[in-house]
GROMACS .gro file of C-alpha atoms in nm:
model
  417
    1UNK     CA    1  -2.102   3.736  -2.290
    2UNK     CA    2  -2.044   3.531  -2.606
    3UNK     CA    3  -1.768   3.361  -2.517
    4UNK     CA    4  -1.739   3.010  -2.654
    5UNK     CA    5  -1.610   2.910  -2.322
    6UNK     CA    6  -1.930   3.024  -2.143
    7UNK     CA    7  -2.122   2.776  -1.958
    8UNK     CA    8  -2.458   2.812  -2.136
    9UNK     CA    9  -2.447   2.994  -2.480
   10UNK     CA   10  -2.440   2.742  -2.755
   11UNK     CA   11  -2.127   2.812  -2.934
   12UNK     CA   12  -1.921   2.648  -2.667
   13UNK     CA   13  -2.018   2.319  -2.829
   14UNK     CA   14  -1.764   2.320  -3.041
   15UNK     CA   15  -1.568   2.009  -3.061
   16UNK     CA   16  -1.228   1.960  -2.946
   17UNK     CA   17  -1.152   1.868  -3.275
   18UNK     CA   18  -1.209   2.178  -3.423
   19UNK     CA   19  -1.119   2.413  -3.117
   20UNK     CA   20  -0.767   2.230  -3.146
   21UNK     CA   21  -0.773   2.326  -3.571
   22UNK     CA   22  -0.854   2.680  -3.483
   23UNK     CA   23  -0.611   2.721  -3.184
   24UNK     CA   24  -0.342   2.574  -3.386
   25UNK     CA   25  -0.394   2.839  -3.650
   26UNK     CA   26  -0.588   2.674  -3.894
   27UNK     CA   27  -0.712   2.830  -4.244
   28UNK     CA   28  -1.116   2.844  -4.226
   29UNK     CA   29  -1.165   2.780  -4.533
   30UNK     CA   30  -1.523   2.938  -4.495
   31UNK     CA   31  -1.452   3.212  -4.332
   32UNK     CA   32  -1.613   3.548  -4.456
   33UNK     CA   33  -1.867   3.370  -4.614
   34UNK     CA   34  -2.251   3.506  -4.639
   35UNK     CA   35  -2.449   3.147  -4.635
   36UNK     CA   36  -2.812   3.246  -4.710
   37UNK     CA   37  -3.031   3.056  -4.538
   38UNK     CA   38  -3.466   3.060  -4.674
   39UNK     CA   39  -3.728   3.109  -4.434
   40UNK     CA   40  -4.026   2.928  -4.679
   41UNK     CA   41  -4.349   2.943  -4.438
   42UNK     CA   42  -4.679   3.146  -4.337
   43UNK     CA   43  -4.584   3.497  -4.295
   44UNK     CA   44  -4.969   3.569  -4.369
   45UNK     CA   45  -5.245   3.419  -4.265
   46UNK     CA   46  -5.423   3.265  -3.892
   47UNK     CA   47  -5.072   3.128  -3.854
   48UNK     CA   48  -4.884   3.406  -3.993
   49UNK     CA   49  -4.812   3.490  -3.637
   50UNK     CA   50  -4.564   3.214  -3.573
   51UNK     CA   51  -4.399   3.313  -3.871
   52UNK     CA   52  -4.333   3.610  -3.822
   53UNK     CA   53  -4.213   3.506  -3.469
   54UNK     CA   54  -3.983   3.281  -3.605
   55UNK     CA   55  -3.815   3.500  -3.848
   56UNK     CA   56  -3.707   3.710  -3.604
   57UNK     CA   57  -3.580   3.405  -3.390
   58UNK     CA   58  -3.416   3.355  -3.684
   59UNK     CA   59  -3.260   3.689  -3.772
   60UNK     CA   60  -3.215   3.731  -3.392
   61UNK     CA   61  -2.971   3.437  -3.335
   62UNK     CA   62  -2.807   3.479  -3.655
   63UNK     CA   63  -2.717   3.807  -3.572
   64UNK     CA   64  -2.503   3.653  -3.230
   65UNK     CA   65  -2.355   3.381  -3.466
   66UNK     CA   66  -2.233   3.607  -3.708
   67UNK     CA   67  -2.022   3.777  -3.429
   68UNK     CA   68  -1.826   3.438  -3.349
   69UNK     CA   69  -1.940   3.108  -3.508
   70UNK     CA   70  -1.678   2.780  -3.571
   71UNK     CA   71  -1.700   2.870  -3.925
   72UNK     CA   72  -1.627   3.243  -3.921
   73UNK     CA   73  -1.968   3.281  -4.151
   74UNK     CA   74  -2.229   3.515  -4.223
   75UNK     CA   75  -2.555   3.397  -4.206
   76UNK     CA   76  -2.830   3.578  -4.441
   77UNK     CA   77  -3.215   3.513  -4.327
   78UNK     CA   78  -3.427   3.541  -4.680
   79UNK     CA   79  -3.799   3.508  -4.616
   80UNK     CA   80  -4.065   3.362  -4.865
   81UNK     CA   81  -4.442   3.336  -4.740
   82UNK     CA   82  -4.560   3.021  -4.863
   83UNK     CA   83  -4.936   3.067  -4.715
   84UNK     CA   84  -4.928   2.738  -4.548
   85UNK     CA   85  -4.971   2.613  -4.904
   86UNK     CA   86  -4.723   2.271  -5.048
   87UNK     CA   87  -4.836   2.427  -5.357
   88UNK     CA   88  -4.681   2.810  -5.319
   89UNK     CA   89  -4.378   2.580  -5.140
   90UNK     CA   90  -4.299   2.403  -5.439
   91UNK     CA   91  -4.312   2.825  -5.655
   92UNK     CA   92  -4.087   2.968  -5.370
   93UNK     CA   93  -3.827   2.683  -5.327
   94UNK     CA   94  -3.782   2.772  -5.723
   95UNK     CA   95  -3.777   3.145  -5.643
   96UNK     CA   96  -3.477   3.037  -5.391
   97UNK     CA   97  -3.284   2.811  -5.586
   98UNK     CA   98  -3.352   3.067  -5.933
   99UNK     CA   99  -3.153   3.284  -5.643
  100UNK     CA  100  -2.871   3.064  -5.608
  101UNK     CA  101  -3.047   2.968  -5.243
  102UNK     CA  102  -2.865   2.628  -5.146
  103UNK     CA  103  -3.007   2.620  -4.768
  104UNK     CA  104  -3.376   2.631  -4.748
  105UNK     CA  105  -3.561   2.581  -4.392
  106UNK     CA  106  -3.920   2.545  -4.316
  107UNK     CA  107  -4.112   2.416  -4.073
  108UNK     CA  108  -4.509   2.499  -3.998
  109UNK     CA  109  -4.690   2.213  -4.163
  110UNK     CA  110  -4.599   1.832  -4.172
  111UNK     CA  111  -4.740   1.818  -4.532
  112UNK     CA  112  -4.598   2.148  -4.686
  113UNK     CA  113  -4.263   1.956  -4.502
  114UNK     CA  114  -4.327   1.652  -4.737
  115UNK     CA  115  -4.372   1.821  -5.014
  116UNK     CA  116  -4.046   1.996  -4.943
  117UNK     CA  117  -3.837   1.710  -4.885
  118UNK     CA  118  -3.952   1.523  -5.186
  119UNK     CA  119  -3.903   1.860  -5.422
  120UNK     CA  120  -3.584   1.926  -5.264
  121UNK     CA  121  -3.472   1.541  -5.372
  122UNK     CA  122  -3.570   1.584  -5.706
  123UNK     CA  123  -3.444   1.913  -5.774
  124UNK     CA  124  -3.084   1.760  -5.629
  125UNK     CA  125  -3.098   1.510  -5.911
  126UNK     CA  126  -3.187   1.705  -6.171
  127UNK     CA  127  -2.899   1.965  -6.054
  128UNK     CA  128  -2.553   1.775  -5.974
  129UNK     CA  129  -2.340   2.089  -5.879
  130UNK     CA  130  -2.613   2.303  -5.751
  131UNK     CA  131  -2.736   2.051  -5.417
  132UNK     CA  132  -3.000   2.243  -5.208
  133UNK     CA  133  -2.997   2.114  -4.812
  134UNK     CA  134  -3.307   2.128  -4.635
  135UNK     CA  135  -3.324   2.212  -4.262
  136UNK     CA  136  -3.639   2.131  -4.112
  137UNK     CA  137  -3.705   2.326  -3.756
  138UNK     CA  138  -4.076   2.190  -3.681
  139UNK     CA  139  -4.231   1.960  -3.883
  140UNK     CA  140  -4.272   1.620  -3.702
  141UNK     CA  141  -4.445   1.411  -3.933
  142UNK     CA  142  -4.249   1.066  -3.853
  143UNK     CA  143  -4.279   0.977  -4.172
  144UNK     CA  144  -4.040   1.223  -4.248
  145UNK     CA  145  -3.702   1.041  -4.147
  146UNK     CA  146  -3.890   0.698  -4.139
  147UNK     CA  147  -4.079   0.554  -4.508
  148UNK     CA  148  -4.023   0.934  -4.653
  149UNK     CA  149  -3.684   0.990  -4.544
  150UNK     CA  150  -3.438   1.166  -4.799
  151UNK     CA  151  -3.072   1.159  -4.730
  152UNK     CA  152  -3.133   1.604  -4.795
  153UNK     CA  153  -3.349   1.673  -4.536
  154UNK     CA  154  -3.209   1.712  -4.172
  155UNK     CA  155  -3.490   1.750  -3.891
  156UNK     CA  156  -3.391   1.975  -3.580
  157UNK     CA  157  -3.688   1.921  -3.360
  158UNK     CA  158  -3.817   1.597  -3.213
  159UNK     CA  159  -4.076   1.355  -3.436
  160UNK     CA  160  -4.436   1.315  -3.301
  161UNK     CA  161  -4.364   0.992  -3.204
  162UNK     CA  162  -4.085   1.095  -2.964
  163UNK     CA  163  -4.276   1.349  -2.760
  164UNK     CA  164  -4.574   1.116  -2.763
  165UNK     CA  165  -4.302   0.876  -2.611
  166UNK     CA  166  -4.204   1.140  -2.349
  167UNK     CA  167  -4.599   1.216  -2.280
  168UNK     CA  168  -4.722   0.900  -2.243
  169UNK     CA  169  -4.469   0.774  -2.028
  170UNK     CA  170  -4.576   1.080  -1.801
  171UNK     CA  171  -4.911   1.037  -1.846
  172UNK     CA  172  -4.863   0.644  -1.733
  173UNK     CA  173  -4.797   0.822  -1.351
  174UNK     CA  174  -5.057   1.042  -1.354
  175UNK     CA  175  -5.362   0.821  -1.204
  176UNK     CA  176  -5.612   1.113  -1.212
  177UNK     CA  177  -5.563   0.993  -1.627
  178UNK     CA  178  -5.854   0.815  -1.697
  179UNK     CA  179  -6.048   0.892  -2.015
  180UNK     CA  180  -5.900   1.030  -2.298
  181UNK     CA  181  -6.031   1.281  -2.595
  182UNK     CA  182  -5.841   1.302  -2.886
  183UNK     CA  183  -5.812   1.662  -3.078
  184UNK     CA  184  -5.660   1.719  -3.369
  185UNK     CA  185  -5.569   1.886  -3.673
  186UNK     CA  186  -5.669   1.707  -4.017
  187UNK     CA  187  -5.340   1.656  -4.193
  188UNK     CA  188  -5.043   1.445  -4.116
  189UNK     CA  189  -4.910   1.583  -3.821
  190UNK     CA  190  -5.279   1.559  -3.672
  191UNK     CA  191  -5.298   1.144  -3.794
  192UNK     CA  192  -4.987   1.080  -3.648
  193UNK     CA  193  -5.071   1.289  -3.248
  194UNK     CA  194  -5.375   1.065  -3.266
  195UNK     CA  195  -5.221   0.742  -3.364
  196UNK     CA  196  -4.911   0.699  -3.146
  197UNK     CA  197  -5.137   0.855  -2.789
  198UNK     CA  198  -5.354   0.556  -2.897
  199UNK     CA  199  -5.061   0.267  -2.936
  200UNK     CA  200  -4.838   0.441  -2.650
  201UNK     CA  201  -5.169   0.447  -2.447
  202UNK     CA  202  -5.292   0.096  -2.475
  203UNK     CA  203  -4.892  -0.031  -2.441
  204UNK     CA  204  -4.835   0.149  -2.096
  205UNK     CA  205  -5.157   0.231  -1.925
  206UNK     CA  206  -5.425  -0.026  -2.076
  207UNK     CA  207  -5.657   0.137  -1.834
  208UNK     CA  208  -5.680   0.420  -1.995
  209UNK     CA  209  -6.039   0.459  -2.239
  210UNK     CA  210  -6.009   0.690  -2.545
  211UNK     CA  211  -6.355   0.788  -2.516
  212UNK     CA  212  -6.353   1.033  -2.785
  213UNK     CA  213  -6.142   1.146  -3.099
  214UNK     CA  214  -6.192   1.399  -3.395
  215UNK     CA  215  -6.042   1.620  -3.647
  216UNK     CA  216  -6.053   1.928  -3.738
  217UNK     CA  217  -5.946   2.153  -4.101
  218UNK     CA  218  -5.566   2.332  -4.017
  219UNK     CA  219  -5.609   2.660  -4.016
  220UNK     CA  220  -5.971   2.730  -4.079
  221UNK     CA  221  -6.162   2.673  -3.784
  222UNK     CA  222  -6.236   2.994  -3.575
  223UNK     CA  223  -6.508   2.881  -3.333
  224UNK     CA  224  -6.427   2.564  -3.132
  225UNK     CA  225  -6.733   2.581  -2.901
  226UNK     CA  226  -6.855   2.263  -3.116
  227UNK     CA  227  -6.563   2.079  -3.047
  228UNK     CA  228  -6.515   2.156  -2.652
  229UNK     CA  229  -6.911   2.059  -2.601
  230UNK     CA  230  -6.816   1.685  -2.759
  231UNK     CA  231  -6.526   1.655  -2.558
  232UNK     CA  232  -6.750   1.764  -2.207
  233UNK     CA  233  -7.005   1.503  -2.329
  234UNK     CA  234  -6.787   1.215  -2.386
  235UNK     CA  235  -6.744   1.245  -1.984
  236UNK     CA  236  -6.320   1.287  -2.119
  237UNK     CA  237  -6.072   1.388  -1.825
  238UNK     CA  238  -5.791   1.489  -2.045
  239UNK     CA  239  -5.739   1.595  -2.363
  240UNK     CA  240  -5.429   1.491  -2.597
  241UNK     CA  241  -5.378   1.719  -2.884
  242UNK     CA  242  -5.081   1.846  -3.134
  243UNK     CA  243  -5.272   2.161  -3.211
  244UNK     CA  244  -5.028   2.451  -3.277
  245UNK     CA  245  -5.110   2.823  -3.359
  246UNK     CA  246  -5.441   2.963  -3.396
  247UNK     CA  247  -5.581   2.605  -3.364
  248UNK     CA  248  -5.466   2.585  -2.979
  249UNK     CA  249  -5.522   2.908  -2.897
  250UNK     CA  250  -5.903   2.902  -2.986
  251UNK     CA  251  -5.946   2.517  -2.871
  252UNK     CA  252  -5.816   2.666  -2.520
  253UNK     CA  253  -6.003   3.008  -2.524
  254UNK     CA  254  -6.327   2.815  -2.603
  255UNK     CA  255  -6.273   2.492  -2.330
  256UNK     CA  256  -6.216   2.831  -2.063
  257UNK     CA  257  -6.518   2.974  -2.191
  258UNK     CA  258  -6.699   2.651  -2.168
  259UNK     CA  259  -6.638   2.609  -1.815
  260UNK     CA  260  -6.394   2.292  -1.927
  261UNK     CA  261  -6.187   2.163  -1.663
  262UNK     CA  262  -6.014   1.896  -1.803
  263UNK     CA  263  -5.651   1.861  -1.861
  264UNK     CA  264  -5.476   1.933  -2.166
  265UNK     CA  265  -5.141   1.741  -2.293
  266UNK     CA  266  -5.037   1.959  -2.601
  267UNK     CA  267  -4.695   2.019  -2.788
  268UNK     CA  268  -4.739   2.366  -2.856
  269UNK     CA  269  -4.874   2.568  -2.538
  270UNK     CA  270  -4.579   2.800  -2.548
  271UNK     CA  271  -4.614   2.913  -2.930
  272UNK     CA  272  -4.744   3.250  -3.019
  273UNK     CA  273  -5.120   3.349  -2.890
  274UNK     CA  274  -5.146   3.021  -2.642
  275UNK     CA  275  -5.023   3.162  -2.358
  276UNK     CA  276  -5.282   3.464  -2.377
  277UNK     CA  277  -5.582   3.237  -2.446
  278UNK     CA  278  -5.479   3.041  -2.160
  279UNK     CA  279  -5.466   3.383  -1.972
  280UNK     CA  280  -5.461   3.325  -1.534
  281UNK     CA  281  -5.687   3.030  -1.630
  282UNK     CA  282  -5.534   2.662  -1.692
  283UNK     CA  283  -5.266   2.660  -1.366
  284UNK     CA  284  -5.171   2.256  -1.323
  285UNK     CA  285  -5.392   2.133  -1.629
  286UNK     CA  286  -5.239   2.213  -1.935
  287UNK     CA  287  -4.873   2.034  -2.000
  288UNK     CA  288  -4.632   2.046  -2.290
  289UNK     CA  289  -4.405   1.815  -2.385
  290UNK     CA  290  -4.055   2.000  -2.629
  291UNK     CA  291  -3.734   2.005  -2.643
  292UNK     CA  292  -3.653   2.307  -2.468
  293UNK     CA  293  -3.903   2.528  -2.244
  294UNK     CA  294  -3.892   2.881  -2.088
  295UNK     CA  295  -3.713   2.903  -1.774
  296UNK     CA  296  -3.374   2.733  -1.925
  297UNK     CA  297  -3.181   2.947  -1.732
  298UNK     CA  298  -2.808   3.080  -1.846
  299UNK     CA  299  -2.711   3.255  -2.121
  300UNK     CA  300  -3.006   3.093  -2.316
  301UNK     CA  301  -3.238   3.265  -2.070
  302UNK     CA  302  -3.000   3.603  -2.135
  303UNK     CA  303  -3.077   3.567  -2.454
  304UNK     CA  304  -3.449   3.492  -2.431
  305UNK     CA  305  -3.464   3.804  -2.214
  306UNK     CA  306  -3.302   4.026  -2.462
  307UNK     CA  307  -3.559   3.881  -2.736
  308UNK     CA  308  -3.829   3.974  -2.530
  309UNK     CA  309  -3.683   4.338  -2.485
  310UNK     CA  310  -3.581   4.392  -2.830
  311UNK     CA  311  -3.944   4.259  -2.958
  312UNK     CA  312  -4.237   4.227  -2.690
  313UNK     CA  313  -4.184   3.886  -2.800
  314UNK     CA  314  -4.071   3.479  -2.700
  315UNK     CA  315  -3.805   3.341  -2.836
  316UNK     CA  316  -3.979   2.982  -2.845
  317UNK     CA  317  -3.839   2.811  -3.157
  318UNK     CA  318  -3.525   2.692  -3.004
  319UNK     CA  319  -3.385   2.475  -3.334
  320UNK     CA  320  -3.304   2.750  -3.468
  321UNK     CA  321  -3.016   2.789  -3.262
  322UNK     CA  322  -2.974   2.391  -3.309
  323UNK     CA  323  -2.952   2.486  -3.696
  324UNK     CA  324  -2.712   2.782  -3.657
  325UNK     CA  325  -2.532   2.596  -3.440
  326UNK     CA  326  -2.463   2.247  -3.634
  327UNK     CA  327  -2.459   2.417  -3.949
  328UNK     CA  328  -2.143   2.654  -3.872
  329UNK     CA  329  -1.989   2.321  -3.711
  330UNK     CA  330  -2.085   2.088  -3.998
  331UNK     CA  331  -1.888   2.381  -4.246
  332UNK     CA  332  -1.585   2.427  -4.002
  333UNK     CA  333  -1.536   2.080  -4.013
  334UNK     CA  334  -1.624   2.018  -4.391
  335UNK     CA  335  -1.412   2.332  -4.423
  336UNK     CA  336  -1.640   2.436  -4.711
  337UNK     CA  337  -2.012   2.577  -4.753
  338UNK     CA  338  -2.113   2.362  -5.035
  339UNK     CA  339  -2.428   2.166  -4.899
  340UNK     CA  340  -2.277   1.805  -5.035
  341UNK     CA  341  -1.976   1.846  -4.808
  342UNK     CA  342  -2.179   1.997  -4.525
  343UNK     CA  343  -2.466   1.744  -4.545
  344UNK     CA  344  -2.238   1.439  -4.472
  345UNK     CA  345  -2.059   1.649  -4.215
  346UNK     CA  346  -2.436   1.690  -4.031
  347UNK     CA  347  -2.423   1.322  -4.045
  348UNK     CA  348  -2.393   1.207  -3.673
  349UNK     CA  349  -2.277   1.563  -3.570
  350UNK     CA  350  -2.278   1.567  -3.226
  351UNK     CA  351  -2.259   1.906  -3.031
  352UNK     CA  352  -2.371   2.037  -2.666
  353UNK     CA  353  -2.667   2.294  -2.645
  354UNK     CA  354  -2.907   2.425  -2.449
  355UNK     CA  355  -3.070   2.081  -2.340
  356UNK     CA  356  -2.766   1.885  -2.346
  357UNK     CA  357  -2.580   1.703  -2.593
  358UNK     CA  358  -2.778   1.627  -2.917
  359UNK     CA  359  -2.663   1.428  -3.223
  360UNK     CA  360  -2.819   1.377  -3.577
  361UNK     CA  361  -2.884   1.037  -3.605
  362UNK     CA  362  -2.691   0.936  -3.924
  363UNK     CA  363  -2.917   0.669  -4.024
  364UNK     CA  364  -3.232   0.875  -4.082
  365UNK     CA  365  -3.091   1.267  -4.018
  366UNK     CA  366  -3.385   1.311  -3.693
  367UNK     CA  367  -3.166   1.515  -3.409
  368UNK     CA  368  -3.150   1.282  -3.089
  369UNK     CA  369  -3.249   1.530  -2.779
  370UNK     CA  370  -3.343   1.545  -2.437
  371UNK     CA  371  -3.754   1.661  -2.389
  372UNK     CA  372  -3.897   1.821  -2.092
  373UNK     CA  373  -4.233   1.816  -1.969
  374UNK     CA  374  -4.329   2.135  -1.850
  375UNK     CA  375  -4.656   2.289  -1.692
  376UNK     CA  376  -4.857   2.588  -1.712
  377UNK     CA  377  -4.881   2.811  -1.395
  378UNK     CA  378  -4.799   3.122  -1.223
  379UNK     CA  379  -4.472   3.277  -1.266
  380UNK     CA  380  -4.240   3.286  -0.947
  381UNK     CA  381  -3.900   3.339  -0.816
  382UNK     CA  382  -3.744   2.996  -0.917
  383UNK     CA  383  -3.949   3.031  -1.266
  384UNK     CA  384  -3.998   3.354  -1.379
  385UNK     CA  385  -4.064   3.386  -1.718
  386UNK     CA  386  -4.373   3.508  -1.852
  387UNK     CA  387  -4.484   3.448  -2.233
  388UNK     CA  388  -4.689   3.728  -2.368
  389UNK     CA  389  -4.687   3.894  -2.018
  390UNK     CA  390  -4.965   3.644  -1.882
  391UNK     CA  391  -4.839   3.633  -1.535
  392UNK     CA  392  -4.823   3.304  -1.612
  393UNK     CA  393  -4.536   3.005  -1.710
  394UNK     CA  394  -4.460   2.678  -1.878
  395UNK     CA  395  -4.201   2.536  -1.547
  396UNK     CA  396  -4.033   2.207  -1.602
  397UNK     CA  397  -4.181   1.942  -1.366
  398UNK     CA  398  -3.987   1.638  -1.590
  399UNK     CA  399  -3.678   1.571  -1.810
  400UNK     CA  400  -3.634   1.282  -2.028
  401UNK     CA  401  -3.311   1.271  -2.181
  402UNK     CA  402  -3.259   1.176  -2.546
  403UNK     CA  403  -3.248   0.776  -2.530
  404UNK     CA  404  -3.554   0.771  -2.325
  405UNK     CA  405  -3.777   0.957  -2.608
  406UNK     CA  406  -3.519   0.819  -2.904
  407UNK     CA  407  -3.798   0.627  -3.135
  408UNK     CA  408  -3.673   0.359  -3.365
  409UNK     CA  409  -3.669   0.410  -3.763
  410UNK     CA  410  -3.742   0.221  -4.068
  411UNK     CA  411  -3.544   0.481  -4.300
  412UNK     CA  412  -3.347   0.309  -4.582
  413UNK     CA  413  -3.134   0.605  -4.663
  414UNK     CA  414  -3.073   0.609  -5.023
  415UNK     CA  415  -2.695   0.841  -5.052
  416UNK     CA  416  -2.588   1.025  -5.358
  417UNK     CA  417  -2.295   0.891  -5.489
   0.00000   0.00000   0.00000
């Protein structure tokens, strides 16, 4: 089942390069390793539920890739709950490195990611010898591999500003579009959802009236009956909003409640508790817009399956298998773990995954990807997955493939050396 020659598992992207090396006998110079990798993210908490999800993505796929990988490694999974806090980040990404930690991934939070990056930078140049690489697997900030960008930090999933690319040139089709309400959270991530619907908006369907927009604190807010009665009364027909975790799965849960019929364009419908608050309700008028979705089909779907067997679970954060997966190819072609000689090895990696091929843009290290829209409605034959056993799906209705989405950057990538 895990052949590399399979049509759909991931580890058949490696390159010929390196399939050549390896068939010709070469010496892995790797091989045997144990690279451990830190988890640093909620474990605890209204979004401790992703976490935990996500870990055991995380220790899921590992546990294929350690069975056959283009580095012959061993990939450890060390977990550090970091409460959603930049603060406890900053404590734990010491705990890691005091550990002798040099890969550290983390994701849930734009500004706990920005506070990452930058400590990760610093702690580099304080360290020569003892380089810490930071894989980021969800947070989308822009900023992040635009003004911010560090030449450490590698992003996996695509930048707000490329799935609001993706969206709105949806959206643009969709005449039943006419008056928009903005929702979001109060940090970063929630700034940026808001600013680019607005631009994109006005630049492809100048029709189109935002007739509403707030924010709201991450994490905190537990009733959104408040929120759902200003978006009825600002006469909105849609809703745009990057909401993720508890945040969308109460907005949702209280727009049913409210009798809201409006359509929602999210990022996150398929992430843990969602798909339940959406329940039977929702069918045709709440999209996502991600890089993968849940009715891939092939081995990915074998595998999804087994996740959901192994753990009443979904398997929905799908750069982690982009991580394993350029990681192991980045080493086997640096021949060495050592995160200086891997890092420039991620630099314009390309490989082929589950959506295609995808490269890390060398200029500001943002993976270049393909991005489906996908909609939520009963499961059936040609789509039958169902997250949290709703009955219900997230089935593709659009693809845009990675140069359609691909958002310019002003990143002025500073190198060591």
């Amino acid at each position: 089942m895990f052949d590399i020659t399979s049509t759909r598992f991931p580890l058949r992207a490696m390159t010929a390069a390196a399939a050549l090396a390896l068939a010709a006998g070469a010496v892995q110079a790797q091989k045997g390793e144990t690279v451990k990798l830190a988890y640093i993210d909620a474990l605890s908490g209204l979004m401790g539920p992703v976490g935990q999800n996500q870990v055991k993505t995380f220790q899921f796929l590992a546990e294929k890739f350690n069975k056959s990988n283009p580095a012959g490694v061993k990939f450890e999974i060390v977990t550090f709950d970091n409460k959603l806090s930049p603060a406890e980040t900053l404590n734990l990404l010491k705990a890691a490195t005091d550990q002798g930690i040099r890969y550290v991934m983390q994701g849930n939070g734009s500004s706990v990611a920005l506070a990452l990056s930058d400590a990760v930078g610093k702690y580099n140049e304080r360290n020569p010898g003892k380089e810490v690489v930071y894989l980021n697997y969800s947070a989308v900030d822009p900023d992040l591999t635009n003004s911010k960008c560090s030449y450490w930090h590698f992003r996996f999933d695509a930048d707000t500003s490329m799935k609001m690319e993706a969206l709105t040139t949806f959206m643009k089709d969709q005449p039943d579009v006419k008056k928009v309400f903005l929702l979001n959270q109060n940090y970063a991530h929630g700034h940026q959802v808001a600013k680019y619907a607005k631009e994109m908006l006005a630049r492809k369907r100048p029709d189109i009236q935002v007739v509403g927009e707030d924010l709201h604190p991450l994490a905190q807010v537990r009733d959104f009956a408040p929120y759902v009665a200003k978006i009825k009364a600002s006469g909105a027909d849609t809703v745009i909003t990057g909401n993720w975790g508890s945040d969308l799965a109460l907005l949702v849960k209280a727009a049913n409640e409210a009798g809201y019929n409006g359509k929602f364009y999210t990022y996150y419908t398929g992430v843990t508790g969602t798909p339940t608050a959406l329940g039977q309700g929702g069918a045709g008028r709440v999209y996502q817009v991600a890089y993968s979705h849940y009715n891939l089909g092939g081995e990915t779907q074998k595998l999804a399956n087994e996740f959901k067997a192994k753990f009443n679970d979904d398997m929905y954060t799908l750069s982690a298998d982009h991580i394993l997966l350029m990681l192991s190819q980045a080493m086997a072609n640096a021949k060495s773990t050592d995160p200086v000689k891997v890092a420039k090895a991620l630099e314009g990696l390309t490989v082929k995954s589950f959506n295609g091929d995808v490269t890390m843009r060398k200029s500001d290290h943002q993976l270049q990807q393909a991005l489906y829209i996908s909609v939520w409605q009963k499961a059936d034959a040609k789509y039958p997955y169902s997250p949290e056993n709703t009955g219900m799906t997230l089935a593709p209705v659009k693809q845009f493939e990675s140069y359609v989405s691909s958002t310019p950057t002003s990143c002025q990538m500073k190198r060591p050396g």
